[in-house]
Amino acid sequence: MTHTGPGPTYDPPAHPARRPVDAAPDRARGHGPRPRTDRPVVLVTGASSGIGAATARRFGRHGWQLLLNGRDRRRLEETAAGSSALVLPADLAAPEGPRLLAESALRATGRIDVLVAGAGIGWSGPFVTMPHTDIDRVLSLDLNATLHLVREVLPSMVAAGRGRVVLLSSIAGTLGVREEAVYCAAKAGLAAFAEALRQELRGTGVGVTLIVSGPVRTAFFTRRGRPYQRTFPRPMSASRVAGAVWDAVRHERNEAYVPGWTTLLGRARGITPRLFRRLLDRFG
């Protein structure tokens, strides 16, 4: 099954001025029964809405113990409702955020079998007008924080001889989309990181999955500052991407493109680059 959508969303607090968010996760708060350590454990970042929330619910339906990260505790609790999920609010863009989240997650359940790195933000507009602070902000969360979190979680997986890291990328990182230059750079960086890390981990029992998605009907576009205005491709549901994540983990796939036809775009770029660029100039 080949799978696509722009990356998942990173949710700021509903009222940031009233409720500052610390870098460190709060004490894990459970919902329902105490966490089950006799079943597989998945840590999902960006779990307060969009693809992250849909992915968490998909794993929860299959009996996994959920560890949910985001900045907005209220939204995380909505995702966790009716389950034994633990909510671990933390700001991954803060210098110590990834380390503190990993420590808190491992302390709560003793292991992480799957990490779904879903936190991300976007920014849309001409690159020459993009504030330097926004360049840093997008790269910090979409790329740097993900790499640091994987670095913190990976040793426990390697020691256990099993596990999977799932990185949520975007077709924007494959093609390059005008007025999304930094977001594209971050997602392309994730794709290269996934391939390199996959090679390093051969023989360890730990796998790496890259999910490349097309546009998704979430609040991502509103939060980046510009709604989605293209007539093609049409945005899909977050649950469709969540299904791709679940299937990729279940079948230990290295890559999944959602929808499947988007894999042809990357192939076209390599086979007929001049035609590819003419099409991108017109539709990109």
PDB file of C-alpha atoms in Angstrom:
ATOM      1  CA  MET A   1       0.000   0.000   0.000  1.00  0.00           C
ATOM      2  CA  THR A   2       1.461   3.295  -1.016  1.00  0.00           C
ATOM      3  CA  HIS A   3       0.551   6.332   0.889  1.00  0.00           C
ATOM      4  CA  THR A   4       0.481  11.228   1.282  1.00  0.00           C
ATOM      5  CA  GLY A   5      -0.511  15.228   2.846  1.00  0.00           C
ATOM      6  CA  PRO A   6       1.545  18.189   4.174  1.00  0.00           C
ATOM      7  CA  GLY A   7       2.947  17.392   7.513  1.00  0.00           C
ATOM      8  CA  PRO A   8       1.027  17.146  10.713  1.00  0.00           C
ATOM      9  CA  THR A   9       0.220  20.146  12.795  1.00  0.00           C
ATOM     10  CA  TYR A  10       1.827  21.568  15.884  1.00  0.00           C
ATOM     11  CA  ASP A  11      -0.826  23.071  18.139  1.00  0.00           C
ATOM     12  CA  PRO A  12      -0.033  26.141  20.204  1.00  0.00           C
ATOM     13  CA  PRO A  13      -1.960  26.528  23.441  1.00  0.00           C
ATOM     14  CA  ALA A  14      -5.508  27.805  23.068  1.00  0.00           C
ATOM     15  CA  HIS A  15      -4.649  30.862  25.197  1.00  0.00           C
ATOM     16  CA  PRO A  16      -0.858  31.242  25.202  1.00  0.00           C
ATOM     17  CA  ALA A  17      -0.936  34.594  26.929  1.00  0.00           C
ATOM     18  CA  ARG A  18      -2.821  33.193  29.879  1.00  0.00           C
ATOM     19  CA  ARG A  19      -1.124  29.855  30.160  1.00  0.00           C
ATOM     20  CA  PRO A  20       2.614  29.685  29.466  1.00  0.00           C
ATOM     21  CA  VAL A  21       3.981  26.291  28.515  1.00  0.00           C
ATOM     22  CA  ASP A  22       7.171  25.015  30.100  1.00  0.00           C
ATOM     23  CA  ALA A  23       9.775  23.013  28.230  1.00  0.00           C
ATOM     24  CA  ALA A  24       9.485  20.148  30.692  1.00  0.00           C
ATOM     25  CA  PRO A  25       6.594  17.706  30.477  1.00  0.00           C
ATOM     26  CA  ASP A  26       4.166  17.814  33.341  1.00  0.00           C
ATOM     27  CA  ARG A  27       3.727  14.727  35.438  1.00  0.00           C
ATOM     28  CA  ALA A  28       2.128  12.107  33.218  1.00  0.00           C
ATOM     29  CA  ARG A  29      -1.622  12.098  33.608  1.00  0.00           C
ATOM     30  CA  GLY A  30      -3.562   8.968  32.743  1.00  0.00           C
ATOM     31  CA  HIS A  31      -7.109   8.476  31.516  1.00  0.00           C
ATOM     32  CA  GLY A  32      -9.091   5.463  32.609  1.00  0.00           C
ATOM     33  CA  PRO A  33      -7.161   2.391  33.835  1.00  0.00           C
ATOM     34  CA  ARG A  34      -3.494   2.595  34.759  1.00  0.00           C
ATOM     35  CA  PRO A  35      -1.084   2.286  31.816  1.00  0.00           C
ATOM     36  CA  ARG A  36      -0.545  -1.258  30.591  1.00  0.00           C
ATOM     37  CA  THR A  37       3.110  -2.155  30.205  1.00  0.00           C
ATOM     38  CA  ASP A  38       2.271  -5.644  28.946  1.00  0.00           C
ATOM     39  CA  ARG A  39       1.181  -4.231  25.586  1.00  0.00           C
ATOM     40  CA  PRO A  40       3.108  -2.296  22.938  1.00  0.00           C
ATOM     41  CA  VAL A  41       3.764   1.384  23.605  1.00  0.00           C
ATOM     42  CA  VAL A  42       3.591   4.202  21.056  1.00  0.00           C
ATOM     43  CA  LEU A  43       4.702   7.793  21.649  1.00  0.00           C
ATOM     44  CA  VAL A  44       2.939  10.231  19.313  1.00  0.00           C
ATOM     45  CA  THR A  45       4.011  13.863  19.085  1.00  0.00           C
ATOM     46  CA  GLY A  46       1.651  16.475  17.669  1.00  0.00           C
ATOM     47  CA  ALA A  47      -1.145  14.374  19.164  1.00  0.00           C
ATOM     48  CA  SER A  48      -3.415  17.241  20.134  1.00  0.00           C
ATOM     49  CA  SER A  49      -5.115  17.412  16.719  1.00  0.00           C
ATOM     50  CA  GLY A  50      -4.902  16.538  13.045  1.00  0.00           C
ATOM     51  CA  ILE A  51      -2.796  13.611  11.879  1.00  0.00           C
ATOM     52  CA  GLY A  52      -1.240  13.090  15.312  1.00  0.00           C
ATOM     53  CA  ALA A  53      -4.594  12.754  17.063  1.00  0.00           C
ATOM     54  CA  ALA A  54      -5.979  10.488  14.326  1.00  0.00           C
ATOM     55  CA  THR A  55      -2.869   8.299  14.489  1.00  0.00           C
ATOM     56  CA  ALA A  56      -3.069   8.012  18.270  1.00  0.00           C
ATOM     57  CA  ARG A  57      -6.704   6.941  18.085  1.00  0.00           C
ATOM     58  CA  ARG A  58      -5.894   4.347  15.417  1.00  0.00           C
ATOM     59  CA  PHE A  59      -3.195   2.753  17.587  1.00  0.00           C
ATOM     60  CA  GLY A  60      -5.485   2.977  20.611  1.00  0.00           C
ATOM     61  CA  ARG A  61      -8.202   1.020  18.808  1.00  0.00           C
ATOM     62  CA  HIS A  62      -5.704  -1.769  18.280  1.00  0.00           C
ATOM     63  CA  GLY A  63      -4.874  -1.985  21.979  1.00  0.00           C
ATOM     64  CA  TRP A  64      -1.617  -0.045  22.152  1.00  0.00           C
ATOM     65  CA  GLN A  65      -0.614   1.946  25.209  1.00  0.00           C
ATOM     66  CA  LEU A  66      -0.601   5.600  24.143  1.00  0.00           C
ATOM     67  CA  LEU A  67       1.835   8.321  25.199  1.00  0.00           C
ATOM     68  CA  LEU A  68       0.579  11.619  23.811  1.00  0.00           C
ATOM     69  CA  ASN A  69       2.650  14.752  23.369  1.00  0.00           C
ATOM     70  CA  GLY A  70       1.707  18.272  22.322  1.00  0.00           C
ATOM     71  CA  ARG A  71       1.678  21.729  23.869  1.00  0.00           C
ATOM     72  CA  ASP A  72      -2.017  21.984  24.623  1.00  0.00           C
ATOM     73  CA  ARG A  73      -3.011  19.767  27.548  1.00  0.00           C
ATOM     74  CA  ARG A  74      -6.731  20.293  26.998  1.00  0.00           C
ATOM     75  CA  ARG A  75      -6.567  19.057  23.424  1.00  0.00           C
ATOM     76  CA  LEU A  76      -4.344  16.148  24.415  1.00  0.00           C
ATOM     77  CA  GLU A  77      -6.914  15.125  26.998  1.00  0.00           C
ATOM     78  CA  GLU A  78      -9.591  15.215  24.306  1.00  0.00           C
ATOM     79  CA  THR A  79      -7.483  12.831  22.215  1.00  0.00           C
ATOM     80  CA  ALA A  80      -6.924  10.621  25.257  1.00  0.00           C
ATOM     81  CA  ALA A  81     -10.580  10.516  26.340  1.00  0.00           C
ATOM     82  CA  GLY A  82     -11.880   7.019  26.985  1.00  0.00           C
ATOM     83  CA  SER A  83      -8.455   5.390  26.984  1.00  0.00           C
ATOM     84  CA  SER A  84      -5.569   4.711  29.369  1.00  0.00           C
ATOM     85  CA  ALA A  85      -3.377   7.144  27.413  1.00  0.00           C
ATOM     86  CA  LEU A  86      -0.834   9.250  29.253  1.00  0.00           C
ATOM     87  CA  VAL A  87      -0.650  12.895  28.240  1.00  0.00           C
ATOM     88  CA  LEU A  88       2.812  14.430  28.284  1.00  0.00           C
ATOM     89  CA  PRO A  89       2.572  18.134  27.401  1.00  0.00           C
ATOM     90  CA  ALA A  90       5.948  19.576  26.410  1.00  0.00           C
ATOM     91  CA  ASP A  91       7.429  22.162  24.080  1.00  0.00           C
ATOM     92  CA  LEU A  92       9.676  20.201  21.728  1.00  0.00           C
ATOM     93  CA  ALA A  93      11.120  23.408  20.295  1.00  0.00           C
ATOM     94  CA  ALA A  94      12.608  24.279  23.700  1.00  0.00           C
ATOM     95  CA  PRO A  95      16.294  23.314  24.091  1.00  0.00           C
ATOM     96  CA  GLU A  96      15.640  20.542  26.620  1.00  0.00           C
ATOM     97  CA  GLY A  97      12.161  19.629  25.355  1.00  0.00           C
ATOM     98  CA  PRO A  98      13.018  16.401  23.464  1.00  0.00           C
ATOM     99  CA  ARG A  99      15.237  15.043  26.236  1.00  0.00           C
ATOM    100  CA  LEU A 100      12.716  15.764  28.970  1.00  0.00           C
ATOM    101  CA  LEU A 101       9.873  14.236  26.957  1.00  0.00           C
ATOM    102  CA  ALA A 102      11.837  11.058  26.256  1.00  0.00           C
ATOM    103  CA  GLU A 103      12.814  10.714  29.903  1.00  0.00           C
ATOM    104  CA  SER A 104       9.242  11.237  31.053  1.00  0.00           C
ATOM    105  CA  ALA A 105       7.877   8.725  28.525  1.00  0.00           C
ATOM    106  CA  LEU A 106      10.408   6.028  29.390  1.00  0.00           C
ATOM    107  CA  ARG A 107       9.891   6.606  33.106  1.00  0.00           C
ATOM    108  CA  ALA A 108       6.149   6.123  32.693  1.00  0.00           C
ATOM    109  CA  THR A 109       6.145   2.832  30.766  1.00  0.00           C
ATOM    110  CA  GLY A 110       9.724   1.559  30.691  1.00  0.00           C
ATOM    111  CA  ARG A 111       9.905   1.385  26.909  1.00  0.00           C
ATOM    112  CA  ILE A 112       8.788   2.922  23.609  1.00  0.00           C
ATOM    113  CA  ASP A 113       8.080   0.427  20.851  1.00  0.00           C
ATOM    114  CA  VAL A 114       7.111   2.999  18.212  1.00  0.00           C
ATOM    115  CA  LEU A 115       7.784   6.722  17.985  1.00  0.00           C
ATOM    116  CA  VAL A 116       5.498   8.645  15.626  1.00  0.00           C
ATOM    117  CA  ALA A 117       7.153  12.045  15.207  1.00  0.00           C
ATOM    118  CA  GLY A 118       4.179  14.133  14.125  1.00  0.00           C
ATOM    119  CA  ALA A 119       4.803  17.621  15.530  1.00  0.00           C
ATOM    120  CA  GLY A 120       5.304  20.282  12.900  1.00  0.00           C
ATOM    121  CA  ILE A 121       4.401  23.786  11.728  1.00  0.00           C
ATOM    122  CA  GLY A 122       4.342  25.587   8.390  1.00  0.00           C
ATOM    123  CA  TRP A 123       4.858  29.069   7.001  1.00  0.00           C
ATOM    124  CA  SER A 124       3.652  30.323   3.638  1.00  0.00           C
ATOM    125  CA  GLY A 125       4.823  33.344   1.678  1.00  0.00           C
ATOM    126  CA  PRO A 126       7.776  34.605  -0.372  1.00  0.00           C
ATOM    127  CA  PHE A 127      11.063  33.530   1.182  1.00  0.00           C
ATOM    128  CA  VAL A 128      12.497  37.060   0.898  1.00  0.00           C
ATOM    129  CA  THR A 129       9.765  38.293   3.240  1.00  0.00           C
ATOM    130  CA  MET A 130      10.060  35.465   5.775  1.00  0.00           C
ATOM    131  CA  PRO A 131      11.278  36.767   9.156  1.00  0.00           C
ATOM    132  CA  HIS A 132      14.470  35.146  10.406  1.00  0.00           C
ATOM    133  CA  THR A 133      12.662  34.169  13.582  1.00  0.00           C
ATOM    134  CA  ASP A 134      10.135  32.177  11.541  1.00  0.00           C
ATOM    135  CA  ILE A 135      12.900  30.434   9.590  1.00  0.00           C
ATOM    136  CA  ASP A 136      14.367  29.321  12.898  1.00  0.00           C
ATOM    137  CA  ARG A 137      10.961  28.365  14.279  1.00  0.00           C
ATOM    138  CA  VAL A 138      10.033  26.076  11.367  1.00  0.00           C
ATOM    139  CA  LEU A 139      13.441  24.401  11.234  1.00  0.00           C
ATOM    140  CA  SER A 140      13.573  24.086  15.001  1.00  0.00           C
ATOM    141  CA  LEU A 141      10.350  22.128  15.313  1.00  0.00           C
ATOM    142  CA  ASP A 142       9.974  20.389  11.952  1.00  0.00           C
ATOM    143  CA  LEU A 143      13.569  19.166  11.716  1.00  0.00           C
ATOM    144  CA  ASN A 144      15.826  19.830  14.696  1.00  0.00           C
ATOM    145  CA  ALA A 145      13.407  18.811  17.439  1.00  0.00           C
ATOM    146  CA  THR A 146      12.529  15.607  15.598  1.00  0.00           C
ATOM    147  CA  LEU A 147      16.181  14.641  15.235  1.00  0.00           C
ATOM    148  CA  HIS A 148      16.869  15.354  18.904  1.00  0.00           C
ATOM    149  CA  LEU A 149      13.833  13.349  20.036  1.00  0.00           C
ATOM    150  CA  VAL A 150      14.841  10.377  17.886  1.00  0.00           C
ATOM    151  CA  ARG A 151      18.340  10.634  19.365  1.00  0.00           C
ATOM    152  CA  GLU A 152      16.890  10.431  22.877  1.00  0.00           C
ATOM    153  CA  VAL A 153      14.493   7.542  22.183  1.00  0.00           C
ATOM    154  CA  LEU A 154      16.665   5.396  19.930  1.00  0.00           C
ATOM    155  CA  PRO A 155      19.143   3.966  22.479  1.00  0.00           C
ATOM    156  CA  SER A 156      16.361   2.204  24.408  1.00  0.00           C
ATOM    157  CA  MET A 157      15.027   0.670  21.179  1.00  0.00           C
ATOM    158  CA  VAL A 158      18.468  -0.534  20.108  1.00  0.00           C
ATOM    159  CA  ALA A 159      19.095  -1.995  23.568  1.00  0.00           C
ATOM    160  CA  ALA A 160      15.777  -3.863  23.354  1.00  0.00           C
ATOM    161  CA  GLY A 161      16.542  -5.095  19.834  1.00  0.00           C
ATOM    162  CA  ARG A 162      13.215  -3.873  18.465  1.00  0.00           C
ATOM    163  CA  GLY A 163      11.250  -0.719  17.687  1.00  0.00           C
ATOM    164  CA  ARG A 164      10.302   1.639  14.889  1.00  0.00           C
ATOM    165  CA  VAL A 165      10.700   5.339  14.253  1.00  0.00           C
ATOM    166  CA  VAL A 166       7.997   6.896  12.061  1.00  0.00           C
ATOM    167  CA  LEU A 167       8.770  10.282  10.503  1.00  0.00           C
ATOM    168  CA  LEU A 168       5.943  12.296   8.963  1.00  0.00           C
ATOM    169  CA  SER A 169       7.120  14.117   5.861  1.00  0.00           C
ATOM    170  CA  SER A 170       5.295  15.806   2.988  1.00  0.00           C
ATOM    171  CA  ILE A 171       5.162  15.736  -0.780  1.00  0.00           C
ATOM    172  CA  ALA A 172       6.405  19.326  -0.473  1.00  0.00           C
ATOM    173  CA  GLY A 173       9.770  17.914   0.618  1.00  0.00           C
ATOM    174  CA  THR A 174       9.921  15.780  -2.532  1.00  0.00           C
ATOM    175  CA  LEU A 175       8.867  18.394  -5.080  1.00  0.00           C
ATOM    176  CA  GLY A 176       9.703  21.822  -3.711  1.00  0.00           C
ATOM    177  CA  VAL A 177       6.684  24.130  -3.565  1.00  0.00           C
ATOM    178  CA  ARG A 178       6.830  27.848  -4.172  1.00  0.00           C
ATOM    179  CA  GLU A 179       6.394  30.074  -1.127  1.00  0.00           C
ATOM    180  CA  GLU A 180       6.990  27.129   1.216  1.00  0.00           C
ATOM    181  CA  ALA A 181      10.768  27.013   0.841  1.00  0.00           C
ATOM    182  CA  VAL A 182      11.745  26.466   4.474  1.00  0.00           C
ATOM    183  CA  TYR A 183       8.990  23.945   5.140  1.00  0.00           C
ATOM    184  CA  CYS A 184      10.112  22.042   2.023  1.00  0.00           C
ATOM    185  CA  ALA A 185      13.714  22.135   3.224  1.00  0.00           C
ATOM    186  CA  ALA A 186      12.735  20.710   6.610  1.00  0.00           C
ATOM    187  CA  LYS A 187      10.693  17.874   5.097  1.00  0.00           C
ATOM    188  CA  ALA A 188      13.417  17.051   2.564  1.00  0.00           C
ATOM    189  CA  GLY A 189      15.845  16.924   5.469  1.00  0.00           C
ATOM    190  CA  LEU A 190      13.642  14.384   7.229  1.00  0.00           C
ATOM    191  CA  ALA A 191      13.619  12.193   4.118  1.00  0.00           C
ATOM    192  CA  ALA A 192      17.422  12.186   3.897  1.00  0.00           C
ATOM    193  CA  PHE A 193      17.697  11.569   7.635  1.00  0.00           C
ATOM    194  CA  ALA A 194      15.324   8.603   7.407  1.00  0.00           C
ATOM    195  CA  GLU A 195      17.372   6.946   4.669  1.00  0.00           C
ATOM    196  CA  ALA A 196      20.700   7.495   6.413  1.00  0.00           C
ATOM    197  CA  LEU A 197      19.380   6.334   9.789  1.00  0.00           C
ATOM    198  CA  ARG A 198      17.800   3.252   8.209  1.00  0.00           C
ATOM    199  CA  GLN A 199      21.213   2.217   6.921  1.00  0.00           C
ATOM    200  CA  GLU A 200      22.843   2.775  10.304  1.00  0.00           C
ATOM    201  CA  LEU A 201      20.255   0.651  12.073  1.00  0.00           C
ATOM    202  CA  ARG A 202      20.504  -2.402   9.834  1.00  0.00           C
ATOM    203  CA  GLY A 203      20.781  -5.513  11.978  1.00  0.00           C
ATOM    204  CA  THR A 204      19.618  -3.834  15.187  1.00  0.00           C
ATOM    205  CA  GLY A 205      15.946  -4.820  14.950  1.00  0.00           C
ATOM    206  CA  VAL A 206      14.917  -1.144  14.799  1.00  0.00           C
ATOM    207  CA  GLY A 207      13.226   0.168  11.649  1.00  0.00           C
ATOM    208  CA  VAL A 208      12.614   3.617  10.194  1.00  0.00           C
ATOM    209  CA  THR A 209       9.464   4.536   8.267  1.00  0.00           C
ATOM    210  CA  LEU A 210       8.982   7.714   6.238  1.00  0.00           C
ATOM    211  CA  ILE A 211       5.395   8.759   5.579  1.00  0.00           C
ATOM    212  CA  VAL A 212       5.111  11.120   2.599  1.00  0.00           C
ATOM    213  CA  SER A 213       1.697  12.719   2.455  1.00  0.00           C
ATOM    214  CA  GLY A 214      -0.156  15.197   0.285  1.00  0.00           C
ATOM    215  CA  PRO A 215      -2.470  17.942   1.592  1.00  0.00           C
ATOM    216  CA  VAL A 216      -4.635  17.020   4.567  1.00  0.00           C
ATOM    217  CA  ARG A 217      -7.814  18.627   5.891  1.00  0.00           C
ATOM    218  CA  THR A 218      -6.485  19.958   9.186  1.00  0.00           C
ATOM    219  CA  ALA A 219      -5.890  23.367  10.751  1.00  0.00           C
ATOM    220  CA  PHE A 220      -2.305  23.228   9.436  1.00  0.00           C
ATOM    221  CA  PHE A 221      -2.985  25.651   6.579  1.00  0.00           C
ATOM    222  CA  THR A 222      -4.812  28.165   8.744  1.00  0.00           C
ATOM    223  CA  ARG A 223      -2.027  28.175  11.310  1.00  0.00           C
ATOM    224  CA  ARG A 224       0.687  28.630   8.696  1.00  0.00           C
ATOM    225  CA  GLY A 225      -0.971  31.902   7.671  1.00  0.00           C
ATOM    226  CA  ARG A 226      -2.601  30.949   4.368  1.00  0.00           C
ATOM    227  CA  PRO A 227      -5.445  28.536   3.564  1.00  0.00           C
ATOM    228  CA  TYR A 228      -5.030  25.777   0.986  1.00  0.00           C
ATOM    229  CA  GLN A 229      -6.140  27.225  -2.357  1.00  0.00           C
ATOM    230  CA  ARG A 230      -5.092  24.675  -4.993  1.00  0.00           C
ATOM    231  CA  THR A 231      -7.747  22.711  -6.816  1.00  0.00           C
ATOM    232  CA  PHE A 232      -5.380  19.739  -7.162  1.00  0.00           C
ATOM    233  CA  PRO A 233      -4.491  17.639  -5.337  1.00  0.00           C
ATOM    234  CA  ARG A 234      -7.554  17.731  -3.127  1.00  0.00           C
ATOM    235  CA  PRO A 235      -6.937  17.529   0.626  1.00  0.00           C
ATOM    236  CA  MET A 236      -7.675  14.198   2.292  1.00  0.00           C
ATOM    237  CA  SER A 237      -8.726  13.295   5.815  1.00  0.00           C
ATOM    238  CA  ALA A 238      -6.258  12.948   8.684  1.00  0.00           C
ATOM    239  CA  SER A 239      -7.636   9.459   9.327  1.00  0.00           C
ATOM    240  CA  ARG A 240      -6.433   8.355   5.894  1.00  0.00           C
ATOM    241  CA  VAL A 241      -2.868   9.290   6.785  1.00  0.00           C
ATOM    242  CA  ALA A 242      -3.289   7.659  10.200  1.00  0.00           C
ATOM    243  CA  GLY A 243      -4.305   4.464   8.419  1.00  0.00           C
ATOM    244  CA  ALA A 244      -1.143   4.654   6.319  1.00  0.00           C
ATOM    245  CA  VAL A 245       0.962   5.042   9.469  1.00  0.00           C
ATOM    246  CA  TRP A 246      -0.724   2.046  11.094  1.00  0.00           C
ATOM    247  CA  ASP A 247      -0.316  -0.172   8.030  1.00  0.00           C
ATOM    248  CA  ALA A 248       3.332   0.850   7.592  1.00  0.00           C
ATOM    249  CA  VAL A 249       4.122  -0.046  11.206  1.00  0.00           C
ATOM    250  CA  ARG A 250       2.166  -3.297  11.061  1.00  0.00           C
ATOM    251  CA  HIS A 251       3.896  -4.410   7.862  1.00  0.00           C
ATOM    252  CA  GLU A 252       7.307  -2.884   8.741  1.00  0.00           C
ATOM    253  CA  ARG A 253       7.418  -0.728   5.606  1.00  0.00           C
ATOM    254  CA  ASN A 254      10.262   1.702   5.006  1.00  0.00           C
ATOM    255  CA  GLU A 255       8.119   4.217   3.119  1.00  0.00           C
ATOM    256  CA  ALA A 256       4.478   4.980   2.534  1.00  0.00           C
ATOM    257  CA  TYR A 257       3.023   7.543   0.114  1.00  0.00           C
ATOM    258  CA  VAL A 258      -0.488   8.834   0.658  1.00  0.00           C
ATOM    259  CA  PRO A 259      -2.234   8.773  -1.762  1.00  0.00           C
ATOM    260  CA  GLY A 260      -0.279   6.128  -3.645  1.00  0.00           C
ATOM    261  CA  TRP A 261      -0.070   7.966  -6.971  1.00  0.00           C
ATOM    262  CA  THR A 262       2.168  10.648  -5.465  1.00  0.00           C
ATOM    263  CA  THR A 263       5.107   8.249  -5.609  1.00  0.00           C
ATOM    264  CA  LEU A 264       5.060   8.869  -9.381  1.00  0.00           C
ATOM    265  CA  LEU A 265       6.013  12.516  -8.835  1.00  0.00           C
ATOM    266  CA  GLY A 266       9.354  11.632  -7.338  1.00  0.00           C
ATOM    267  CA  ARG A 267      10.024   9.131 -10.113  1.00  0.00           C
ATOM    268  CA  ALA A 268       9.142  11.689 -12.772  1.00  0.00           C
ATOM    269  CA  ARG A 269      11.631  14.108 -11.287  1.00  0.00           C
ATOM    270  CA  GLY A 270      14.421  11.584 -11.740  1.00  0.00           C
ATOM    271  CA  ILE A 271      13.405  10.261 -15.159  1.00  0.00           C
ATOM    272  CA  THR A 272      12.274  13.438 -16.964  1.00  0.00           C
ATOM    273  CA  PRO A 273      13.589  16.414 -14.981  1.00  0.00           C
ATOM    274  CA  ARG A 274      12.914  19.000 -17.693  1.00  0.00           C
ATOM    275  CA  LEU A 275       9.271  17.973 -18.091  1.00  0.00           C
ATOM    276  CA  PHE A 276       8.939  17.739 -14.320  1.00  0.00           C
ATOM    277  CA  ARG A 277      10.134  21.329 -13.876  1.00  0.00           C
ATOM    278  CA  ARG A 278       7.861  22.645 -16.599  1.00  0.00           C
ATOM    279  CA  LEU A 279       4.905  21.051 -14.824  1.00  0.00           C
ATOM    280  CA  LEU A 280       6.089  22.378 -11.473  1.00  0.00           C
ATOM    281  CA  ASP A 281       6.447  25.881 -12.921  1.00  0.00           C
ATOM    282  CA  ARG A 282       2.822  25.700 -13.981  1.00  0.00           C
ATOM    283  CA  PHE A 283       1.217  23.899 -11.065  1.00  0.00           C
ATOM    284  CA  GLY A 284       3.741  24.007  -8.188  1.00  0.00           C
TER     285      GLY A 284
END
